[in-house]
Amino acid sequence: MTVDPRFERSVHRWLRAYPRRWRRERAAEVTALLADLAGPDATRLSAGTVVGLVRAGWATRLRTRPPLRHVLAYRLIDRRVPAPYRGWVSDDIEGEGSPLRVLLNVAVVVAVVSVLLPLAIGDRPHTLSGGSLSAVFAMSLGFLLRGSRVRRARGRKHLVPEAGEELTSETLLFGWVLRDRLTARGTTGLLIVGLATAALAALAACLAAPTALGAASCGHSCVATVSAGRDGVPVPLTVALVSAVALGGLAGLHARATLRRLVPLRPVQHSRRLVAPTPRHRAIVLVLTAGAVGIAWIEGTGRVDLFFSVAVAVAVLLALPALVVAWRVARTGPDDLAFVDVWSIVSTGRLPRVDAVEEGLVPALLATD
């Protein structure tokens, strides 16, 4: 029986109430069963089925979650949890909620330093300065950029069984797995949204920023920042932006010709698995875009001299046309096109290399065969 794609998306959306490991093992079976029960014309789940799935999913999460003392020890001092809860740890390391926890941890640190500590000593909450905001931005981005190497290290510590530990069907060991590559279509679309937002903010800052900043005395031990309005856009800035637009257009034409010539000639990738951008990738783009918008706001309102917004605007205007071309090629091109293929072809003008398998976690019974 062929399942309507709309019905399948509806099932997958509500199955997210279940743990990731449960969905990985049973999602296809449950989808087929629900499709049989709903009938061939169903395009989405009924309200009663949705309520039942969500209730059962959260019950499964609570039932398979470690006791609070183990969760706190794992979160606070990075201690291993008992073997029966290794599946929960695997979901925590590889799951979609990891970026959100990173940003929440940063928010908690900021709240403690800027609000709770001043209140504890009888002071007023502190307003974050530019340096503090930069530190928060760098800390968030640094945590999010920790890639597969860090996840493998955490997997070795928390998931691989210790010597003498009995192997079960849920035990994981390190073995050779297919290399994950981001899809070209989803990744280029995500980058276009982020870069376009950053470009609009940077261009607004370039047009609205005051032309001069200075300091003036406002009394004893008082210095005020003074900004002067600007009459029109400076000629050097106009030349830089127009040149970036022209060069970006030429880069887009070159990228289109190169992609059309080399995409059909790509080597077959047997050791690759295409995946859509994960929440971690979306969070990275979100943090970078928020940083660019924040810098544009600071410079556009005259708090600091205009510099970074010009660099961001020029860089985005140079890169955005080629990225749009890559997105169009990915949208109409082969389904197995990865973002790394597009990047390799556009940046080097050569065919991408053949991927090799990489080390990853696999079920113990499979890893020992």
mmCIF file of C-alpha atoms in Angstrom:
data_model
loop_
_atom_site.group_PDB
_atom_site.id
_atom_site.type_symbol
_atom_site.label_atom_id
_atom_site.label_comp_id
_atom_site.label_asym_id
_atom_site.label_seq_id
_atom_site.Cartn_x
_atom_site.Cartn_y
_atom_site.Cartn_z
ATOM 1 C CA MET A 1 0.000 0.000 0.000
ATOM 2 C CA THR A 2 1.323 3.412 -0.989
ATOM 3 C CA VAL A 3 1.160 5.964 1.823
ATOM 4 C CA ASP A 4 0.180 9.523 0.955
ATOM 5 C CA PRO A 5 3.225 11.774 1.590
ATOM 6 C CA ARG A 6 1.040 14.248 3.481
ATOM 7 C CA PHE A 7 -0.190 11.500 5.788
ATOM 8 C CA GLU A 8 3.367 10.257 6.282
ATOM 9 C CA ARG A 9 4.548 13.749 7.229
ATOM 10 C CA SER A 10 1.673 14.050 9.681
ATOM 11 C CA VAL A 11 2.613 10.755 11.335
ATOM 12 C CA HIS A 12 6.288 11.652 11.551
ATOM 13 C CA ARG A 13 5.434 15.038 13.030
ATOM 14 C CA TRP A 14 3.463 13.561 15.924
ATOM 15 C CA LEU A 15 5.779 10.593 16.435
ATOM 16 C CA ARG A 16 8.359 13.094 17.629
ATOM 17 C CA ALA A 17 6.680 12.749 21.010
ATOM 18 C CA TYR A 18 8.485 9.399 21.262
ATOM 19 C CA PRO A 19 12.214 9.102 22.014
ATOM 20 C CA ARG A 20 14.558 9.239 19.064
ATOM 21 C CA ARG A 21 15.744 5.650 19.507
ATOM 22 C CA TRP A 22 12.134 4.431 19.527
ATOM 23 C CA ARG A 23 11.351 6.288 16.299
ATOM 24 C CA ARG A 24 14.453 4.915 14.639
ATOM 25 C CA GLU A 25 13.347 1.328 15.285
ATOM 26 C CA ARG A 26 9.563 1.509 14.917
ATOM 27 C CA ALA A 27 8.581 4.621 12.940
ATOM 28 C CA ALA A 28 8.185 2.812 9.607
ATOM 29 C CA GLU A 29 6.095 0.037 11.156
ATOM 30 C CA VAL A 30 3.826 2.465 13.019
ATOM 31 C CA THR A 31 3.393 4.636 9.925
ATOM 32 C CA ALA A 32 2.276 1.653 7.844
ATOM 33 C CA LEU A 33 -0.114 0.506 10.582
ATOM 34 C CA LEU A 34 -1.704 3.938 10.982
ATOM 35 C CA ALA A 35 -2.049 4.264 7.206
ATOM 36 C CA ASP A 36 -3.919 0.947 7.067
ATOM 37 C CA LEU A 37 -6.237 2.030 9.876
ATOM 38 C CA ALA A 38 -6.882 5.492 8.423
ATOM 39 C CA GLY A 39 -7.713 4.356 4.896
ATOM 40 C CA PRO A 40 -6.325 5.276 1.468
ATOM 41 C CA ASP A 41 -7.820 8.780 1.331
ATOM 42 C CA ALA A 42 -6.426 10.034 4.651
ATOM 43 C CA THR A 43 -4.024 12.965 4.452
ATOM 44 C CA ARG A 44 -3.449 13.497 8.175
ATOM 45 C CA LEU A 45 -4.037 11.867 11.526
ATOM 46 C CA SER A 46 -7.300 12.324 13.369
ATOM 47 C CA ALA A 47 -7.381 14.380 16.564
ATOM 48 C CA GLY A 48 -7.957 11.294 18.705
ATOM 49 C CA THR A 49 -4.986 9.492 17.189
ATOM 50 C CA VAL A 50 -2.792 12.542 17.717
ATOM 51 C CA VAL A 51 -3.745 12.742 21.393
ATOM 52 C CA GLY A 52 -3.053 9.038 21.827
ATOM 53 C CA LEU A 53 0.347 9.260 20.138
ATOM 54 C CA VAL A 54 1.458 12.274 22.161
ATOM 55 C CA ARG A 55 0.301 10.760 25.443
ATOM 56 C CA ALA A 56 1.946 7.403 24.753
ATOM 57 C CA GLY A 57 5.102 9.077 23.467
ATOM 58 C CA TRP A 58 5.640 11.159 26.571
ATOM 59 C CA ALA A 59 4.833 8.164 28.757
ATOM 60 C CA THR A 60 7.572 6.261 26.930
ATOM 61 C CA ARG A 61 10.004 9.129 27.463
ATOM 62 C CA LEU A 62 9.284 9.260 31.194
ATOM 63 C CA ARG A 63 9.464 5.490 31.569
ATOM 64 C CA THR A 64 12.868 5.212 29.888
ATOM 65 C CA ARG A 65 14.399 8.300 31.500
ATOM 66 C CA PRO A 66 17.052 7.744 34.203
ATOM 67 C CA PRO A 67 16.287 8.715 37.801
ATOM 68 C CA LEU A 68 16.926 12.337 38.696
ATOM 69 C CA ARG A 69 20.152 11.631 40.582
ATOM 70 C CA HIS A 70 21.689 10.015 37.501
ATOM 71 C CA VAL A 71 20.512 12.854 35.262
ATOM 72 C CA LEU A 72 22.052 15.469 37.566
ATOM 73 C CA ALA A 73 25.322 13.549 37.832
ATOM 74 C CA TYR A 74 25.433 13.248 34.048
ATOM 75 C CA ARG A 75 24.619 16.915 33.455
ATOM 76 C CA LEU A 76 26.751 18.476 36.169
ATOM 77 C CA ILE A 77 29.857 16.292 36.432
ATOM 78 C CA ASP A 78 29.610 14.259 33.208
ATOM 79 C CA ARG A 79 29.282 10.912 35.006
ATOM 80 C CA ARG A 80 28.255 7.762 33.166
ATOM 81 C CA VAL A 81 24.691 6.612 33.673
ATOM 82 C CA PRO A 82 23.839 2.959 34.352
ATOM 83 C CA ALA A 83 23.739 0.616 31.378
ATOM 84 C CA PRO A 84 19.913 0.312 31.136
ATOM 85 C CA TYR A 85 19.703 4.036 30.314
ATOM 86 C CA ARG A 86 22.364 4.179 27.600
ATOM 87 C CA GLY A 87 19.673 4.669 24.982
ATOM 88 C CA TRP A 88 18.629 7.880 26.709
ATOM 89 C CA VAL A 89 22.249 9.069 26.687
ATOM 90 C CA SER A 90 22.532 8.248 22.981
ATOM 91 C CA ASP A 91 19.470 10.374 22.274
ATOM 92 C CA ASP A 92 20.922 13.159 24.397
ATOM 93 C CA ILE A 93 24.212 13.193 22.477
ATOM 94 C CA GLU A 94 22.794 12.750 18.985
ATOM 95 C CA GLY A 95 19.314 14.170 19.502
ATOM 96 C CA GLU A 96 17.714 17.279 18.068
ATOM 97 C CA GLY A 97 17.385 19.050 21.412
ATOM 98 C CA SER A 98 21.120 19.395 21.996
ATOM 99 C CA PRO A 99 21.445 22.866 20.363
ATOM 100 C CA LEU A 100 18.529 24.157 22.423
ATOM 101 C CA ARG A 101 20.181 22.928 25.617
ATOM 102 C CA VAL A 102 23.400 24.681 24.608
ATOM 103 C CA LEU A 103 21.627 28.001 24.115
ATOM 104 C CA LEU A 104 19.652 27.539 27.337
ATOM 105 C CA ASN A 105 22.874 26.877 29.255
ATOM 106 C CA VAL A 106 24.368 30.082 27.873
ATOM 107 C CA ALA A 107 21.189 31.972 28.799
ATOM 108 C CA VAL A 108 21.376 30.606 32.352
ATOM 109 C CA VAL A 109 24.995 31.749 32.694
ATOM 110 C CA VAL A 110 24.078 35.216 31.429
ATOM 111 C CA ALA A 111 21.105 35.433 33.801
ATOM 112 C CA VAL A 112 23.217 34.398 36.793
ATOM 113 C CA VAL A 113 26.038 36.840 36.037
ATOM 114 C CA SER A 114 23.950 39.845 35.021
ATOM 115 C CA VAL A 115 20.848 39.456 37.210
ATOM 116 C CA LEU A 116 21.122 37.023 40.117
ATOM 117 C CA LEU A 117 24.603 37.915 41.363
ATOM 118 C CA PRO A 118 23.932 41.693 41.408
ATOM 119 C CA LEU A 119 20.642 41.096 43.226
ATOM 120 C CA ALA A 120 22.395 38.847 45.746
ATOM 121 C CA ILE A 121 24.770 41.656 46.735
ATOM 122 C CA GLY A 122 22.048 44.298 46.794
ATOM 123 C CA ASP A 123 22.835 45.857 43.433
ATOM 124 C CA ARG A 124 20.652 46.417 40.398
ATOM 125 C CA PRO A 125 20.760 43.973 37.463
ATOM 126 C CA HIS A 126 23.495 44.841 35.011
ATOM 127 C CA THR A 127 22.907 45.711 31.373
ATOM 128 C CA LEU A 128 25.094 43.682 29.045
ATOM 129 C CA SER A 129 27.828 45.728 27.405
ATOM 130 C CA GLY A 130 29.147 45.239 23.907
ATOM 131 C CA GLY A 131 32.010 43.140 25.224
ATOM 132 C CA SER A 132 29.636 40.960 27.225
ATOM 133 C CA LEU A 133 27.395 40.432 24.214
ATOM 134 C CA SER A 134 30.443 39.484 22.157
ATOM 135 C CA ALA A 135 31.442 36.953 24.799
ATOM 136 C CA VAL A 136 27.931 35.471 24.840
ATOM 137 C CA PHE A 137 27.945 35.248 21.051
ATOM 138 C CA ALA A 138 31.377 33.601 20.968
ATOM 139 C CA MET A 139 30.437 31.148 23.720
ATOM 140 C CA SER A 140 27.198 30.128 21.992
ATOM 141 C CA LEU A 141 28.889 29.698 18.641
ATOM 142 C CA GLY A 142 31.803 27.790 20.141
ATOM 143 C CA PHE A 143 29.519 25.274 21.823
ATOM 144 C CA LEU A 144 27.425 24.798 18.689
ATOM 145 C CA LEU A 145 30.427 24.318 16.410
ATOM 146 C CA ARG A 146 31.606 21.312 18.342
ATOM 147 C CA GLY A 147 31.144 18.674 15.702
ATOM 148 C CA SER A 148 31.336 14.951 15.223
ATOM 149 C CA ARG A 149 34.708 14.673 16.961
ATOM 150 C CA VAL A 150 33.244 15.846 20.269
ATOM 151 C CA ARG A 151 30.193 13.624 19.854
ATOM 152 C CA ARG A 152 32.440 10.626 19.210
ATOM 153 C CA ALA A 153 34.448 11.446 22.328
ATOM 154 C CA ARG A 154 31.277 11.640 24.404
ATOM 155 C CA GLY A 155 30.061 8.424 22.825
ATOM 156 C CA ARG A 156 33.255 6.633 23.836
ATOM 157 C CA LYS A 157 32.877 7.799 27.407
ATOM 158 C CA HIS A 158 29.159 7.288 27.943
ATOM 159 C CA LEU A 159 27.965 4.653 25.469
ATOM 160 C CA VAL A 160 30.709 2.092 24.865
ATOM 161 C CA PRO A 161 30.426 -0.704 27.467
ATOM 162 C CA GLU A 162 33.144 -1.140 30.043
ATOM 163 C CA ALA A 163 35.294 -4.239 30.305
ATOM 164 C CA GLY A 164 33.289 -7.204 31.528
ATOM 165 C CA GLU A 165 29.932 -5.567 30.898
ATOM 166 C CA GLU A 166 27.348 -7.844 29.320
ATOM 167 C CA LEU A 167 26.387 -7.012 25.746
ATOM 168 C CA THR A 168 22.699 -6.561 24.975
ATOM 169 C CA SER A 169 20.666 -5.697 21.900
ATOM 170 C CA GLU A 170 20.916 -2.004 22.851
ATOM 171 C CA THR A 171 24.676 -1.983 23.448
ATOM 172 C CA LEU A 172 26.635 0.233 21.072
ATOM 173 C CA LEU A 173 30.210 -0.129 19.872
ATOM 174 C CA PHE A 174 32.307 1.838 17.434
ATOM 175 C CA GLY A 175 32.402 0.527 13.882
ATOM 176 C CA TRP A 176 32.461 1.777 10.304
ATOM 177 C CA VAL A 177 29.408 3.730 9.159
ATOM 178 C CA LEU A 178 28.410 5.771 6.132
ATOM 179 C CA ARG A 179 29.607 9.365 6.157
ATOM 180 C CA ASP A 180 26.823 11.882 6.685
ATOM 181 C CA ARG A 181 26.677 14.732 4.195
ATOM 182 C CA LEU A 182 24.223 17.617 4.166
ATOM 183 C CA THR A 183 21.830 17.836 1.248
ATOM 184 C CA ALA A 184 22.567 20.637 -1.190
ATOM 185 C CA ARG A 185 18.954 21.761 -1.461
ATOM 186 C CA GLY A 186 18.224 22.150 2.234
ATOM 187 C CA THR A 187 21.609 23.600 3.145
ATOM 188 C CA THR A 188 21.729 26.222 0.412
ATOM 189 C CA GLY A 189 18.174 27.297 1.235
ATOM 190 C CA LEU A 190 19.066 27.669 4.907
ATOM 191 C CA LEU A 191 22.181 29.693 4.091
ATOM 192 C CA ILE A 192 20.280 31.952 1.693
ATOM 193 C CA VAL A 193 17.788 32.890 4.409
ATOM 194 C CA GLY A 194 20.557 33.631 6.901
ATOM 195 C CA LEU A 195 22.749 35.571 4.476
ATOM 196 C CA ALA A 196 19.850 37.574 3.067
ATOM 197 C CA THR A 197 18.812 38.615 6.574
ATOM 198 C CA ALA A 198 22.379 39.595 7.441
ATOM 199 C CA ALA A 199 22.714 41.516 4.168
ATOM 200 C CA LEU A 200 19.547 43.534 4.763
ATOM 201 C CA ALA A 201 20.660 44.453 8.278
ATOM 202 C CA ALA A 202 24.182 45.349 7.133
ATOM 203 C CA LEU A 203 22.916 47.482 4.241
ATOM 204 C CA ALA A 204 20.521 49.287 6.573
ATOM 205 C CA ALA A 205 23.431 50.027 8.905
ATOM 206 C CA CYS A 206 25.550 51.301 6.011
ATOM 207 C CA LEU A 207 22.793 53.694 4.968
ATOM 208 C CA ALA A 208 21.744 54.842 8.440
ATOM 209 C CA ALA A 209 25.007 54.998 10.394
ATOM 210 C CA PRO A 210 26.253 58.485 11.350
ATOM 211 C CA THR A 211 29.289 59.777 9.561
ATOM 212 C CA ALA A 212 31.351 60.678 12.599
ATOM 213 C CA LEU A 213 31.653 59.763 16.244
ATOM 214 C CA GLY A 214 33.288 61.839 18.914
ATOM 215 C CA ALA A 215 33.320 62.567 22.620
ATOM 216 C CA ALA A 216 32.186 65.733 24.351
ATOM 217 C CA SER A 217 32.365 66.768 27.967
ATOM 218 C CA CYS A 218 29.048 66.865 29.782
ATOM 219 C CA GLY A 219 30.323 67.939 33.174
ATOM 220 C CA HIS A 220 32.760 66.796 35.800
ATOM 221 C CA SER A 221 33.929 63.221 35.090
ATOM 222 C CA CYS A 222 31.298 62.908 32.387
ATOM 223 C CA VAL A 223 31.928 62.170 28.732
ATOM 224 C CA ALA A 224 29.123 61.786 26.197
ATOM 225 C CA THR A 225 29.373 60.181 22.784
ATOM 226 C CA VAL A 226 28.371 62.527 19.991
ATOM 227 C CA SER A 227 27.402 61.436 16.490
ATOM 228 C CA ALA A 228 26.871 63.624 13.476
ATOM 229 C CA GLY A 229 24.242 62.998 10.847
ATOM 230 C CA ARG A 230 25.272 62.075 7.337
ATOM 231 C CA ASP A 231 24.187 63.772 4.155
ATOM 232 C CA GLY A 232 23.968 60.961 1.601
ATOM 233 C CA VAL A 233 26.065 57.833 1.208
ATOM 234 C CA PRO A 234 29.850 58.336 0.985
ATOM 235 C CA VAL A 235 31.331 57.693 -2.439
ATOM 236 C CA PRO A 236 33.812 55.002 -1.263
ATOM 237 C CA LEU A 237 30.981 53.072 0.385
ATOM 238 C CA THR A 238 28.850 53.332 -2.746
ATOM 239 C CA VAL A 239 31.733 52.124 -4.906
ATOM 240 C CA ALA A 240 32.365 49.174 -2.581
ATOM 241 C CA LEU A 241 28.722 48.061 -2.566
ATOM 242 C CA VAL A 242 28.213 48.492 -6.316
ATOM 243 C CA SER A 243 31.456 46.629 -7.029
ATOM 244 C CA ALA A 244 30.359 43.806 -4.728
ATOM 245 C CA VAL A 245 27.042 43.521 -6.579
ATOM 246 C CA ALA A 246 28.791 43.417 -9.966
ATOM 247 C CA LEU A 247 31.429 40.904 -8.904
ATOM 248 C CA GLY A 248 28.791 38.795 -7.161
ATOM 249 C CA GLY A 249 26.770 38.661 -10.372
ATOM 250 C CA LEU A 250 29.824 37.517 -12.323
ATOM 251 C CA ALA A 251 30.546 34.907 -9.661
ATOM 252 C CA GLY A 252 26.972 33.664 -9.972
ATOM 253 C CA LEU A 253 27.299 33.273 -13.741
ATOM 254 C CA HIS A 254 30.583 31.410 -13.325
ATOM 255 C CA ALA A 255 29.057 29.151 -10.660
ATOM 256 C CA ARG A 256 26.102 28.306 -12.903
ATOM 257 C CA ALA A 257 28.333 27.344 -15.825
ATOM 258 C CA THR A 258 30.651 25.289 -13.626
ATOM 259 C CA LEU A 259 27.830 23.450 -11.864
ATOM 260 C CA ARG A 260 26.040 22.638 -15.105
ATOM 261 C CA ARG A 261 29.264 21.231 -16.522
ATOM 262 C CA LEU A 262 30.507 19.189 -13.561
ATOM 263 C CA VAL A 263 27.425 18.081 -11.606
ATOM 264 C CA PRO A 264 26.538 15.335 -14.145
ATOM 265 C CA LEU A 265 30.140 14.060 -13.957
ATOM 266 C CA ARG A 266 30.256 13.549 -10.182
ATOM 267 C CA PRO A 267 31.624 10.205 -8.985
ATOM 268 C CA VAL A 268 29.247 7.690 -7.434
ATOM 269 C CA GLN A 269 29.297 7.920 -3.638
ATOM 270 C CA HIS A 270 28.726 4.489 -2.088
ATOM 271 C CA SER A 271 29.992 5.462 1.372
ATOM 272 C CA ARG A 272 27.747 8.462 1.878
ATOM 273 C CA ARG A 273 24.377 9.129 3.470
ATOM 274 C CA LEU A 274 22.556 12.368 2.739
ATOM 275 C CA VAL A 275 20.898 14.090 5.687
ATOM 276 C CA ALA A 276 18.907 17.295 5.960
ATOM 277 C CA PRO A 277 20.299 20.187 8.029
ATOM 278 C CA THR A 278 19.909 19.323 11.694
ATOM 279 C CA PRO A 279 18.758 21.651 14.475
ATOM 280 C CA ARG A 280 22.430 22.193 15.316
ATOM 281 C CA HIS A 281 23.091 23.558 11.828
ATOM 282 C CA ARG A 282 20.005 25.762 12.027
ATOM 283 C CA ALA A 283 21.117 27.042 15.415
ATOM 284 C CA ILE A 284 24.576 27.891 14.046
ATOM 285 C CA VAL A 285 23.045 29.878 11.182
ATOM 286 C CA LEU A 286 20.658 31.556 13.628
ATOM 287 C CA VAL A 287 23.464 32.599 15.982
ATOM 288 C CA LEU A 288 25.628 33.908 13.133
ATOM 289 C CA THR A 289 22.701 35.824 11.650
ATOM 290 C CA ALA A 290 21.781 37.249 15.042
ATOM 291 C CA GLY A 291 25.393 38.336 15.516
ATOM 292 C CA ALA A 292 25.432 40.116 12.155
ATOM 293 C CA VAL A 293 22.104 41.809 12.896
ATOM 294 C CA GLY A 294 23.334 42.844 16.343
ATOM 295 C CA ILE A 295 26.511 44.365 14.929
ATOM 296 C CA ALA A 296 24.479 46.184 12.292
ATOM 297 C CA TRP A 297 22.193 47.623 14.971
ATOM 298 C CA ILE A 298 25.128 48.772 17.117
ATOM 299 C CA GLU A 299 26.877 50.428 14.184
ATOM 300 C CA GLY A 300 23.716 51.749 12.569
ATOM 301 C CA THR A 301 22.674 53.567 15.740
ATOM 302 C CA GLY A 302 26.065 55.220 16.092
ATOM 303 C CA ARG A 303 27.318 53.388 19.162
ATOM 304 C CA VAL A 304 30.533 52.396 17.392
ATOM 305 C CA ASP A 305 32.170 53.327 14.108
ATOM 306 C CA LEU A 306 30.850 51.736 10.947
ATOM 307 C CA PHE A 307 33.173 48.917 9.897
ATOM 308 C CA PHE A 308 31.934 45.346 10.314
ATOM 309 C CA SER A 309 28.599 46.030 8.631
ATOM 310 C CA VAL A 310 30.410 47.185 5.501
ATOM 311 C CA ALA A 311 32.500 44.020 5.493
ATOM 312 C CA VAL A 312 29.404 41.847 6.032
ATOM 313 C CA ALA A 313 27.455 43.624 3.288
ATOM 314 C CA VAL A 314 30.289 43.295 0.773
ATOM 315 C CA ALA A 315 30.945 39.634 1.625
ATOM 316 C CA VAL A 316 27.277 38.669 1.387
ATOM 317 C CA LEU A 317 26.735 40.555 -1.871
ATOM 318 C CA LEU A 318 29.711 38.675 -3.316
ATOM 319 C CA ALA A 319 28.541 35.240 -2.150
ATOM 320 C CA LEU A 320 24.749 35.410 -2.362
ATOM 321 C CA PRO A 321 24.328 35.195 -6.171
ATOM 322 C CA ALA A 322 26.459 32.045 -6.389
ATOM 323 C CA LEU A 323 24.535 30.558 -3.477
ATOM 324 C CA VAL A 324 21.203 31.271 -5.168
ATOM 325 C CA VAL A 325 22.504 29.609 -8.333
ATOM 326 C CA ALA A 326 23.596 26.582 -6.300
ATOM 327 C CA TRP A 327 20.144 26.379 -4.716
ATOM 328 C CA ARG A 328 18.448 26.448 -8.118
ATOM 329 C CA VAL A 329 20.769 23.732 -9.419
ATOM 330 C CA ALA A 330 20.135 21.620 -6.316
ATOM 331 C CA ARG A 331 16.386 22.128 -6.621
ATOM 332 C CA THR A 332 16.227 20.920 -10.223
ATOM 333 C CA GLY A 333 19.252 18.616 -10.176
ATOM 334 C CA PRO A 334 19.842 15.076 -8.924
ATOM 335 C CA ASP A 335 18.473 14.032 -5.545
ATOM 336 C CA ASP A 336 21.852 12.718 -4.362
ATOM 337 C CA LEU A 337 23.598 16.084 -4.659
ATOM 338 C CA ALA A 338 25.350 17.034 -1.419
ATOM 339 C CA PHE A 339 26.312 20.509 -0.303
ATOM 340 C CA VAL A 340 29.964 19.479 -0.146
ATOM 341 C CA ASP A 341 29.757 18.597 -3.856
ATOM 342 C CA VAL A 342 28.426 22.047 -4.695
ATOM 343 C CA TRP A 343 31.048 23.729 -2.528
ATOM 344 C CA SER A 344 33.876 21.717 -4.064
ATOM 345 C CA ILE A 345 32.758 22.396 -7.629
ATOM 346 C CA VAL A 346 32.152 26.127 -7.141
ATOM 347 C CA SER A 347 35.228 26.869 -5.018
ATOM 348 C CA THR A 348 37.795 24.733 -6.850
ATOM 349 C CA GLY A 349 36.281 24.102 -10.271
ATOM 350 C CA ARG A 350 37.019 20.389 -9.861
ATOM 351 C CA LEU A 351 34.973 17.287 -9.194
ATOM 352 C CA PRO A 352 34.455 16.337 -5.529
ATOM 353 C CA ARG A 353 36.425 13.503 -4.010
ATOM 354 C CA VAL A 354 34.928 10.118 -3.239
ATOM 355 C CA ASP A 355 33.911 9.867 0.415
ATOM 356 C CA ALA A 356 35.204 7.104 2.650
ATOM 357 C CA VAL A 357 33.388 5.488 5.548
ATOM 358 C CA GLU A 358 33.928 6.962 8.991
ATOM 359 C CA GLU A 359 33.949 5.691 12.535
ATOM 360 C CA GLY A 360 30.615 5.734 14.326
ATOM 361 C CA LEU A 361 28.394 3.940 16.791
ATOM 362 C CA VAL A 362 26.674 0.755 15.639
ATOM 363 C CA PRO A 363 24.820 -2.011 17.510
ATOM 364 C CA ALA A 364 27.256 -4.314 19.282
ATOM 365 C CA LEU A 365 26.066 -7.459 17.517
ATOM 366 C CA LEU A 366 26.636 -5.822 14.138
ATOM 367 C CA ALA A 367 29.995 -4.357 15.158
ATOM 368 C CA THR A 368 31.353 -7.739 16.280
ATOM 369 C CA ASP A 369 30.293 -9.700 13.190
#
